[in-house]
Amino acid sequence: MADSHLQAVKGAKVLMVGAGGIGCELLKTLALSGFEDIHVIDMDTIEVSNLNRQFLFRQSHVGQSKAKVARDAVLKFKPHINIKPYHANVKSPEFNVEFFKQFSVVLNGLDNLDARRHVNRLCLAAQVPLVESGTTGYLGQVTVHVKGKTECYECQPKPTPKSYPVCTITSTPSKFVHCVVWAKDLLFAKLFGDKSQDNDLNIRPSDDGNTSKNPEDVFERSSDENAEKYGRRIHDHVFGYNIELALANDETWKNRKKPRPIYIKDVLPDKSLQRNGHLENCTSEDMPISTMPTLGLKNPQDIWSLVENAEVFLESLRLFIEKRDKDIGNLIFDKDDQLAVEFVTAAANIRASSFGIPLHSLFEAKGIAGNIVHAVATTNAIIAGLIVIEAIKILQCDFHNCRMSYCLEHPSRKMLLMPVEPFEANKSCYVCSEQILLLEINTWTTKLRDFVEKIVRNKLGMNLPIVMHGANLIYEDGDDIEEDIATNYTRNLDKVLAELPSQVTNGTVLTVEDLQQELTCNINIKHREEFDEEKHPDGMVLSGWSGHLNDNKVASNRENDISSAPSAAADAENPDGPDVVPKNLILGAREKYQRWKNLPTPQKIRPRNRTRRIRKILIKLMTATAATTMTMT
C-alpha cells in the first residue's frame, strides 16, 4: 500500500453499521487493510442460519451479540487495533449527529430500508461520507454518497415490501406464496400465537356441519380431546368447511377455478398415524423437535405428497401440544424453528392443493416464509473489498475517482464488475434538497394520528417527529416531554385535522421535523374528498417525494392487508434491500458505453452527458423492474 494510502487509513476513524454477511467480511478486510480504529453497531444476535456464510461466528456463539463476537474474532489475528462494538439499534438516541461527526467515513452493511434511510440522514447532517452496499446471491452493489458531491441514498425511489390484500390470502390465492402467508400469518398465529387475536379462520361451523366442542372458538381444544383428534378437527375446519363456505359465493368463482374442500377422511384413513416409534424414542434432547424422522421423511428438498403433507400437519400439531405446550400462546413464526417450518409447509401445501397450485418442498417453503435470500459468501467478500476501496478514495479526498460498482452474476465481455460514476443529487429529493411535498388528504375525516403514523413515520421515516403549523406546535414525540403537554398531544392525535386547535385545512403548510435526524420537511395540504380504495387505501396521496417505487401501504393481518416478503427465488422480490440495477439494465448501459468508446472522437458526447444518459437508462429500467431488488444477507 502506498504511503499516502497507509497514512489515510491509519489515521481514519471508521463506523461500520451491520455485522452480518457483508459486515463480517468488511470488518476482516478493514483490519487486514491497516485500519486501526473501527466502531461496529449491530443490534442482532447470532442465529444458526448465519453460520454458513458469516465466517467469524461459530456454533458456540449462537445467541450472542454479532458486534461483540465479530470484534473478538478479528482481534485474534489483529490484536493491536481498536475495535469498539455496540450491541444496539443504530436508531437509538445515543447515535445522534454528534456521534456520527467523530467518524471519517460510515460504511453500511444493513438489511432493511428503514435503518438505511436513518443512517443516510445522520450522515448528511453530520457531513460524513457514506458507503452503502448490498448483495443477493451472485449480485451485489456498492454506492458512494457524499453531501454536495453525489446524490444521497434517498435521491432515487426504493422498492417497498410486497403486500397482499387480505381477501386474496383468505379467499382467492393464486400463488404458493399466498398459501405460505396464510399458513404463517393466519393459521400458525391463531393456533400457537396470541389466542385473543381474531381473523377469518375463526368462523364457526354450523351445528350440522363439522362439529366444534366449543361454541365460542373453533380453535379451542376441549379437555377430553386428544392431540390427534384436535388436529383432525382443525384440518377439516380450515381445509374443508371454510373452503365449502367460500364456494357458496358463486360470484367469486365466475372467472376463477373453484377450489376443492379437503377433509382428512379423504386423505388419511380414520386411524392413528403410523410413526417410526424407534426413531421417535431415540431423539436426543439436543436435537430440534421434528416430524420428519418419525414419519420417515429425509430430504427437505423433496416435494411431499398430499398424504405426507396431511401426516406432517397432524404430527407437527401433536408435537407442539405434547412437547411444547408451554410455548403455545406466545409463539411467533421463526424460520430457525424446524417444527414451525414443517407445520407451515404442510399447511401451505394442503391449501395449495385445494386451489390447484403446485406444491413446494420444505426447503422452498422455508425460503419464502423466512424471507431467505440464499447467500453467496464470495459475493459478500467481493462487495466488502469494493467498500474498502471506495472508503480509501474518500479518505484521500479522491472523490473524482469514486465509483458505484455493480457485481454481475455472469461475465459479459470478460467483465464481472461494472463501475458507474456517482450521480448528482436529485433536486426534488426532500431529504437532501429543500423540496416542498404535497399531501392530498380529507382534512375533515383524517385524524392527526393517521397523518403522524402513515405519512410522517412510515413514509418519511421520522422517528421522533415534531409537527408544526406556523409557530404552533401540534404534536411532538420524545421522552423528555412534560406529562401535561404529552397528554395534550395525545388528545390531539384523536382529532381530525380540521378540528385541531390550529386548524389544518386546504392550503395549510405543515412543517415536520426530526431533531435526531436533523431533517425538516414542509408539506402543503390539499383537501380531497374521494380516493380510489384500491390505489390509495389510506385515503392519502403524497407527491414530490422519492420514498418508494410502489406506494402501497402495508398493514398487519389485523387490518386490511397482509404483508409478506417472499424470497428472491420464489417471487424475485426482496422488500427491504437497496435499489439494485437489474442484470439486463447493467448490460444495456455498459453496451451503450462500449459503443460510445468505439465512436470516432468528433462523434463522442461529453462524459458528463454520457453519464446522464446512462443514469436515465438506469432509473427508467430500475423503476420498471422494481421486483428485482437486493438485500444484505
XYZ file of C-alpha atoms in Angstrom:
633
model
C 0.000 0.000 0.000
C 1.303 3.451 -0.950
C 2.415 5.740 1.869
C -0.429 8.192 1.188
C -2.956 5.336 1.344
C -1.444 3.985 4.540
C -1.426 7.359 6.225
C -5.078 7.987 5.335
C -6.083 4.528 6.543
C -4.200 4.558 9.834
C -5.494 7.969 10.843
C -9.116 7.181 9.977
C -11.910 6.535 12.435
C -14.467 4.301 10.734
C -18.053 3.447 11.677
C -19.427 0.132 10.442
C -23.191 -0.361 10.690
C -24.097 -4.045 10.459
C -22.029 -7.109 11.343
C -23.813 -9.759 9.288
C -22.959 -11.279 5.902
C -21.225 -8.222 4.470
C -20.222 -6.950 7.909
C -18.090 -9.979 8.790
C -16.197 -9.749 5.517
C -15.910 -5.981 5.839
C -14.534 -5.994 9.370
C -11.924 -8.585 8.389
C -10.942 -6.619 5.266
C -10.707 -3.328 7.157
C -8.443 -4.888 9.772
C -6.175 -6.511 7.181
C -6.057 -3.267 5.155
C -4.477 -1.351 8.026
C -7.470 0.401 9.623
C -6.785 0.789 13.333
C -9.888 2.462 14.768
C -13.161 0.748 13.890
C -16.556 1.067 15.584
C -19.261 -1.541 14.880
C -23.007 -1.223 15.533
C -25.353 -4.202 15.262
C -28.450 -4.994 17.287
C -28.752 -8.642 16.222
C -27.674 -11.846 17.880
C -26.176 -14.806 16.048
C -28.566 -17.429 14.649
C -27.853 -20.919 13.350
C -28.761 -19.861 9.800
C -25.923 -17.272 9.874
C -23.148 -19.817 10.264
C -22.867 -20.917 6.629
C -21.528 -17.529 5.474
C -20.807 -15.242 8.432
C -17.444 -16.871 8.976
C -16.463 -15.013 12.165
C -19.181 -16.908 14.055
C -19.292 -20.494 15.340
C -21.951 -22.795 16.758
C -20.928 -21.855 20.292
C -21.687 -18.199 19.532
C -25.378 -18.726 18.784
C -27.453 -16.271 20.811
C -24.566 -13.852 21.416
C -24.111 -10.312 20.074
C -22.871 -10.187 16.472
C -20.902 -6.987 17.016
C -19.093 -8.279 20.112
C -18.296 -11.735 18.735
C -17.074 -10.249 15.430
C -14.767 -7.924 17.373
C -13.311 -10.770 19.442
C -12.770 -12.930 16.343
C -10.869 -10.220 14.438
C -8.733 -9.249 17.440
C -7.374 -12.805 17.495
C -5.423 -12.121 14.302
C -5.146 -8.327 14.653
C -4.738 -7.820 18.408
C -3.238 -4.317 18.356
C -6.073 -2.421 16.641
C -9.055 -0.771 18.325
C -12.491 -2.239 17.582
C -15.393 -0.938 19.652
C -18.662 -2.920 19.395
C -22.142 -1.595 20.145
C -24.869 -4.176 20.663
C -27.638 -1.669 19.967
C -30.037 -0.280 17.411
C -28.462 2.394 15.208
C -31.703 4.355 15.597
C -31.155 4.695 19.353
C -30.848 8.314 20.602
C -27.228 7.763 21.670
C -26.243 7.511 17.988
C -27.073 11.103 17.126
C -25.482 13.617 14.760
C -22.716 14.476 17.254
C -21.852 10.783 17.495
C -21.579 10.497 13.698
C -19.412 13.629 13.406
C -16.458 11.873 15.050
C -16.019 9.470 12.104
C -14.111 9.894 8.864
C -16.473 7.657 6.907
C -19.525 5.448 7.561
C -19.805 2.005 5.946
C -23.256 0.387 5.776
C -23.945 -3.354 5.769
C -27.601 -3.182 6.775
C -30.525 -5.443 5.927
C -33.505 -3.066 5.994
C -34.614 0.119 4.288
C -35.677 1.977 7.426
C -32.232 1.803 9.057
C -30.518 2.711 5.791
C -32.627 5.862 5.468
C -31.899 6.790 9.081
C -28.124 6.434 8.648
C -28.261 8.372 5.377
C -29.899 11.336 7.133
C -27.465 11.315 10.037
C -24.527 11.240 7.613
C -25.992 14.198 5.709
C -26.496 16.158 8.925
C -23.010 15.304 10.188
C -21.485 15.815 6.719
C -19.793 12.426 6.882
C -19.383 10.379 3.658
C -21.427 7.182 3.434
C -20.637 3.994 1.522
C -23.783 1.897 1.029
C -23.846 -1.764 -0.034
C -25.986 -4.842 -0.596
C -25.887 -8.369 -2.025
C -28.331 -11.028 -3.105
C -26.985 -14.296 -4.425
C -24.391 -13.506 -7.096
C -25.480 -9.875 -7.463
C -24.024 -7.043 -5.434
C -23.563 -3.298 -5.352
C -21.587 -0.554 -3.636
C -22.629 3.111 -3.824
C -20.922 6.263 -2.562
C -22.856 9.179 -1.058
C -21.049 12.441 -0.262
C -23.031 15.558 0.622
C -22.649 18.251 -2.010
C -20.852 15.943 -4.442
C -23.187 13.000 -5.130
C -26.799 12.044 -4.645
C -27.871 10.833 -1.221
C -29.220 7.335 -0.622
C -32.811 8.572 -0.814
C -32.488 10.586 -4.033
C -33.847 7.636 -6.017
C -37.001 5.565 -5.321
C -36.727 2.375 -3.319
C -38.962 -0.713 -3.606
C -41.478 -1.355 -0.840
C -42.431 -4.711 0.694
C -44.883 -6.687 -1.367
C -48.328 -6.592 0.194
C -51.233 -8.923 -0.409
C -54.871 -7.924 0.152
C -56.428 -9.985 2.901
C -59.160 -11.177 0.537
C -56.527 -12.727 -1.741
C -54.865 -14.521 1.151
C -58.054 -15.803 2.767
C -60.279 -16.427 -0.256
C -58.605 -16.427 -3.671
C -54.925 -17.448 -3.518
C -53.281 -17.906 -6.910
C -49.614 -18.338 -5.950
C -47.855 -20.581 -3.482
C -46.605 -17.512 -1.603
C -50.256 -16.637 -0.852
C -50.647 -20.054 0.776
C -47.462 -19.601 2.803
C -48.619 -16.211 4.073
C -51.966 -17.743 5.021
C -50.309 -20.653 6.852
C -47.759 -18.463 8.645
C -49.603 -15.244 9.429
C -53.114 -16.622 9.965
C -53.176 -20.329 10.846
C -49.880 -20.628 12.742
C -50.544 -17.358 14.561
C -54.070 -18.449 15.502
C -53.061 -21.894 16.785
C -49.808 -21.052 18.555
C -49.704 -17.267 18.952
C -51.878 -14.790 20.795
C -55.217 -16.530 21.375
C -57.086 -13.261 21.626
C -56.470 -12.272 18.018
C -59.330 -12.740 15.600
C -59.223 -13.443 11.878
C -61.267 -15.024 9.115
C -60.228 -18.532 10.189
C -62.344 -18.225 13.303
C -65.675 -18.683 11.502
C -67.621 -21.253 13.484
C -69.172 -24.122 11.549
C -72.876 -24.790 11.895
C -74.110 -27.463 14.229
C -74.944 -29.857 11.440
C -71.558 -29.451 9.801
C -68.134 -30.118 11.185
C -68.764 -30.190 14.923
C -66.942 -27.953 17.334
C -66.908 -28.730 21.006
C -66.599 -25.100 21.963
C -69.310 -22.887 20.525
C -67.212 -19.784 21.087
C -63.914 -20.660 19.422
C -63.281 -23.421 16.905
C -59.585 -23.400 17.784
C -60.132 -24.016 21.486
C -59.246 -27.608 22.446
C -61.576 -29.260 24.923
C -60.231 -31.154 27.923
C -61.386 -34.564 26.633
C -59.912 -34.045 23.129
C -56.520 -35.633 22.435
C -53.953 -34.013 20.148
C -54.679 -36.143 17.084
C -58.446 -35.723 17.300
C -57.984 -31.995 17.729
C -55.650 -31.887 14.716
C -58.165 -33.699 12.514
C -60.895 -31.285 13.547
C -58.751 -28.242 12.792
C -57.749 -29.754 9.442
C -61.379 -30.296 8.460
C -62.352 -26.822 9.574
C -59.722 -24.825 7.674
C -59.307 -27.069 4.613
C -62.849 -28.424 4.400
C -65.580 -26.318 5.948
C -64.006 -22.922 5.197
C -63.489 -23.921 1.551
C -67.121 -25.027 1.248
C -68.178 -21.740 2.775
C -66.121 -19.859 0.166
C -67.686 -21.916 -2.634
C -71.129 -20.724 -1.575
C -70.352 -17.318 -3.108
C -70.889 -18.055 -6.809
C -69.901 -14.541 -7.843
C -66.325 -15.117 -6.661
C -65.793 -18.138 -8.930
C -67.304 -16.860 -12.170
C -63.877 -16.242 -13.682
C -61.784 -18.386 -11.350
C -61.136 -22.071 -10.936
C -63.086 -23.387 -7.958
C -61.112 -24.885 -5.067
C -61.941 -28.308 -3.679
C -62.570 -28.983 0.004
C -60.098 -31.437 1.518
C -61.311 -33.428 4.511
C -58.952 -35.619 6.482
C -61.066 -38.758 5.904
C -60.491 -38.357 2.156
C -56.720 -38.221 2.583
C -55.944 -40.404 5.602
C -57.925 -43.347 6.946
C -59.656 -42.844 10.266
C -56.834 -44.317 12.322
C -53.765 -43.164 14.142
C -50.678 -42.175 12.183
C -48.092 -44.860 11.557
C -44.992 -43.428 13.212
C -41.475 -44.779 13.403
C -41.510 -45.369 17.122
C -37.844 -46.327 17.291
C -36.714 -43.021 15.818
C -39.203 -41.081 17.897
C -37.983 -42.604 21.158
C -34.260 -42.194 20.439
C -34.471 -38.484 19.632
C -31.933 -36.535 21.686
C -32.920 -33.549 23.782
C -30.278 -31.530 21.920
C -31.897 -32.242 18.561
C -34.673 -29.934 17.346
C -38.171 -31.398 17.568
C -39.180 -32.550 14.104
C -41.836 -34.658 12.399
C -39.528 -35.864 9.642
C -37.666 -38.646 11.494
C -40.880 -40.114 12.932
C -42.593 -40.062 9.524
C -39.598 -41.352 7.566
C -39.075 -38.123 5.601
C -35.422 -37.408 4.922
C -34.715 -34.897 2.148
C -36.033 -31.349 2.752
C -35.847 -30.713 -0.995
C -38.350 -33.463 -1.783
C -41.909 -32.357 -2.540
C -44.277 -34.164 -0.188
C -47.448 -35.769 -1.472
C -50.836 -34.642 -0.186
C -50.913 -37.663 2.139
C -47.456 -36.805 3.513
C -48.440 -33.171 3.998
C -51.535 -34.228 5.949
C -49.399 -36.515 8.108
C -46.880 -33.719 8.787
C -49.734 -31.322 9.598
C -51.225 -33.669 12.207
C -47.893 -34.802 13.613
C -46.447 -31.286 13.971
C -49.624 -30.124 15.726
C -49.367 -33.119 18.072
C -45.709 -32.366 18.868
C -46.482 -28.729 19.631
C -49.213 -29.794 22.053
C -47.310 -32.617 23.716
C -43.706 -31.370 23.615
C -44.014 -27.578 23.546
C -47.238 -26.889 25.384
C -45.655 -24.092 27.446
C -44.791 -22.164 24.268
C -48.319 -22.170 22.871
C -49.924 -18.753 23.146
C -46.651 -16.858 22.797
C -45.132 -18.282 19.628
C -44.136 -16.147 16.660
C -43.028 -17.858 13.469
C -39.257 -18.270 13.294
C -37.514 -19.631 10.218
C -34.994 -21.366 12.503
C -37.783 -23.251 14.315
C -37.807 -26.593 12.494
C -41.197 -27.714 13.755
C -42.796 -24.363 12.858
C -41.370 -24.541 9.331
C -42.685 -28.095 8.904
C -46.164 -27.096 10.069
C -46.302 -24.046 7.782
C -45.016 -26.061 4.812
C -47.625 -28.774 5.282
C -50.477 -26.309 5.801
C -49.431 -24.226 2.782
C -49.188 -27.321 0.578
C -52.606 -28.637 1.593
C -54.149 -25.245 0.839
C -52.228 -25.079 -2.448
C -53.572 -28.489 -3.405
C -57.097 -27.297 -2.678
C -56.678 -24.318 -5.019
C -54.831 -26.194 -7.768
C -51.470 -24.534 -7.045
C -48.266 -26.621 -7.480
C -46.821 -27.971 -4.218
C -43.375 -26.955 -2.970
C -40.651 -28.582 -0.888
C -39.807 -27.769 2.715
C -36.643 -26.058 1.506
C -38.577 -23.782 -0.863
C -41.350 -23.035 1.619
C -38.803 -22.121 4.311
C -37.152 -19.665 1.932
C -40.465 -17.965 1.203
C -41.755 -17.926 4.780
C -38.462 -16.757 6.261
C -37.669 -14.252 3.509
C -34.418 -16.080 2.891
C -32.252 -14.988 0.008
C -29.771 -17.812 -0.309
C -26.470 -16.040 0.080
C -23.125 -16.500 -1.618
C -20.207 -15.792 0.696
C -17.944 -14.945 -2.250
C -20.247 -12.104 -3.308
C -20.118 -10.692 0.214
C -16.309 -10.840 0.126
C -16.160 -9.045 -3.250
C -18.534 -6.322 -2.080
C -16.603 -5.859 1.184
C -13.413 -5.367 -0.831
C -15.105 -2.778 -3.046
C -16.396 -0.931 0.043
C -12.857 -0.636 1.401
C -11.536 0.586 -1.966
C -14.155 3.353 -2.063
C -13.508 4.203 1.592
C -9.799 4.707 0.879
C -10.639 7.017 -2.049
C -12.875 9.058 0.243
C -10.218 9.280 2.953
C -7.763 10.608 0.365
C -10.415 13.118 -0.851
C -10.173 11.486 -4.269
C -13.888 11.952 -4.931
C -13.365 12.296 -8.675
C -12.443 8.607 -8.888
C -15.203 7.295 -6.619
C -17.467 4.802 -8.365
C -20.733 2.987 -7.831
C -19.918 -0.665 -8.525
C -22.349 -3.367 -9.605
C -21.412 -7.037 -9.379
C -22.876 -9.240 -12.135
C -23.787 -12.909 -11.962
C -22.307 -13.797 -15.362
C -19.338 -12.137 -17.063
C -20.072 -10.085 -20.144
C -17.102 -9.308 -22.387
C -14.904 -10.593 -19.574
C -16.419 -8.143 -17.053
C -17.985 -9.122 -13.731
C -17.913 -5.654 -12.178
C -19.497 -2.578 -13.721
C -18.288 0.793 -12.382
C -20.560 3.820 -12.824
C -19.808 7.445 -11.959
C -21.827 8.612 -8.932
C -24.947 10.563 -9.837
C -25.575 14.178 -8.949
C -28.081 14.994 -6.207
C -31.735 14.868 -7.180
C -33.070 18.415 -6.860
C -36.523 17.081 -5.985
C -35.230 14.917 -3.104
C -36.937 16.020 0.110
C -34.031 14.726 2.219
C -31.007 16.479 0.701
C -32.864 19.276 -1.134
C -35.497 21.790 0.003
C -38.391 20.161 -1.809
C -41.927 21.048 -0.631
C -44.166 17.985 -0.535
C -47.846 17.908 -1.495
C -50.285 15.810 0.529
C -53.812 15.218 -0.749
C -55.987 14.266 2.208
C -59.507 14.622 3.540
C -58.968 17.107 6.342
C -62.487 16.548 7.749
C -62.186 12.788 8.239
C -58.464 12.091 8.713
C -57.142 12.144 12.264
C -53.772 13.565 13.242
C -52.793 10.055 14.389
C -53.158 8.735 10.834
C -51.082 11.594 9.466
C -48.301 11.016 12.002
C -48.178 7.226 11.672
C -48.795 6.735 7.959
C -47.098 9.784 6.491
C -44.550 11.128 8.972
C -43.303 7.845 10.403
C -43.913 5.256 7.679
C -43.356 7.249 4.503
C -40.984 9.974 5.619
C -39.161 7.681 8.028
C -39.007 10.035 11.005
C -38.531 8.527 14.457
C -39.116 11.421 16.873
C -41.219 13.850 14.834
C -42.381 17.368 15.601
C -45.398 18.694 13.660
C -45.891 22.444 13.458
C -48.437 24.750 11.841
C -46.654 28.061 11.593
C -45.451 28.847 15.103
C -47.998 26.482 16.705
C -46.769 23.096 17.878
C -49.387 20.443 17.053
C -47.526 17.282 18.022
C -44.177 16.249 19.467
C -42.698 12.851 20.320
C -39.916 12.215 22.821
C -39.065 11.035 26.324
C -38.337 14.471 27.782
C -41.803 16.000 27.273
C -43.661 17.119 30.383
C -46.628 14.951 31.336
C -49.344 17.574 30.921
C -48.010 18.598 27.495
C -47.740 14.954 26.405
C -51.370 14.432 27.462
C -52.406 17.385 25.330
C -50.573 15.965 22.321
C -52.264 12.603 22.882
C -55.663 14.303 22.793
C -54.692 15.984 19.541
C -53.907 12.624 17.945
C -57.569 11.595 18.058
C -58.834 14.826 16.490
C -59.414 15.240 12.760
C -57.053 17.714 11.103
C -59.686 20.399 10.529
C -60.668 20.383 14.225
C -57.206 20.782 15.727
C -56.585 23.882 17.886
C -54.597 25.195 14.934
C -56.835 24.064 12.085
C -55.319 22.155 9.180
C -57.349 22.793 6.029
C -56.856 23.187 2.298
C -53.721 25.259 1.657
C -52.173 24.742 5.101
C -48.412 24.214 5.109
C -47.209 21.908 7.884
C -43.589 21.733 8.982
C -42.418 18.305 10.081
C -39.082 17.930 11.803
C -36.973 15.177 13.347
C -34.379 16.653 15.685
C -32.462 13.381 15.954
C -32.014 13.190 12.183
C -31.800 16.999 11.849
C -34.293 16.740 8.987
C -37.065 19.255 8.212
C -39.830 18.911 5.601
C -42.593 21.277 4.550
C -45.868 19.647 3.487
C -48.534 21.543 1.555
C -52.003 20.194 2.450
C -54.613 19.851 -0.299
C -58.119 18.827 0.754
C -59.580 15.957 -1.273
C -62.958 14.316 -0.776
C -62.685 10.978 -2.586
C -59.966 8.381 -3.157
C -59.687 5.138 -5.086
C -59.753 2.486 -2.331
C -57.568 0.072 -4.293
C -54.886 2.597 -5.268
C -54.976 4.678 -2.109
C -56.463 2.590 0.743
C -55.189 5.067 3.344
C -57.054 7.967 1.750
C -53.822 9.932 1.311
C -51.619 10.764 -1.677
C -48.136 12.146 -1.042
C -46.429 13.783 -4.038
C -43.000 15.277 -4.597
C -41.061 12.588 -2.768
C -38.959 9.638 -3.880
C -39.693 7.341 -0.964
C -40.882 4.157 -2.669
C -41.467 2.718 -6.088
C -44.718 1.068 -5.106
C -46.610 3.416 -2.839
C -48.831 0.686 -1.412
C -49.306 0.830 2.311
C -48.641 -2.410 4.103
C -50.837 -3.176 7.088
C -50.758 -6.015 9.543
C -53.019 -9.030 9.416
C -55.246 -7.317 11.963
C -56.192 -4.704 9.389
C -56.887 -4.778 5.674
C -53.650 -6.121 4.209
C -51.167 -8.831 4.966
C -47.534 -8.192 4.183
C -45.177 -10.903 3.126
C -41.648 -10.886 1.883
C -41.163 -13.832 -0.492
C -37.671 -14.972 -1.266
C -35.899 -13.912 -4.414
C -36.051 -17.485 -5.616
C -39.811 -17.561 -5.285
C -41.039 -14.186 -6.489
C -37.792 -12.375 -7.363
C -38.654 -9.860 -4.698
C -36.980 -8.780 -1.511
C -38.534 -5.754 0.029
C -36.102 -4.029 2.264
C -32.966 -4.143 0.156
C -31.397 -1.143 -1.524
C -32.077 -0.242 -5.128
C -30.338 -2.653 -7.475
C -29.684 -2.264 -11.146
C -31.113 -5.405 -12.791
C -28.747 -7.512 -14.864
C -30.259 -6.613 -18.225
C -30.136 -2.951 -17.216
C -26.459 -3.107 -16.295
C -25.576 -4.844 -19.550
C -27.613 -2.382 -21.598
C -25.925 0.620 -20.009
C -22.477 -0.939 -20.388
C -23.076 -1.779 -24.048
C -24.084 1.832 -24.710
C -20.823 2.903 -23.098
C -18.846 0.466 -25.237
C -20.492 1.836 -28.378
C -19.562 5.347 -27.225
C -15.945 4.312 -26.725
C -15.741 2.894 -30.256
C -17.029 6.088 -31.912
C -14.587 8.429 -33.649
C -13.618 11.296 -31.332
C -15.754 14.004 -33.030
C -18.870 11.870 -32.619
C -18.384 11.235 -28.916
C -20.592 13.020 -26.459
C -19.065 14.660 -23.438
C -18.506 12.238 -20.480
C -20.907 14.132 -18.226
C -23.692 13.881 -20.810
C -22.863 10.218 -21.295
C -23.197 9.660 -17.558
C -26.545 11.445 -17.567
C -27.774 9.219 -20.370
C -26.682 6.094 -18.541
C -28.360 7.421 -15.426
C -31.652 7.874 -17.274
C -31.455 4.293 -18.531
C -30.663 3.015 -15.033
C -33.543 4.883 -13.383
C -36.049 4.009 -16.105
C -35.346 0.297 -16.047
C -34.931 0.188 -12.284
C -38.416 1.643 -11.898
C -39.836 -0.798 -14.448
C -38.296 -3.797 -12.695
C -38.834 -2.897 -9.069
C -39.393 -6.561 -8.238
C -35.675 -7.235 -8.685
C -34.157 -5.813 -5.548
C -31.240 -6.596 -3.319
C -30.649 -7.203 0.341
C -27.623 -7.722 2.518
C -27.595 -11.392 3.534
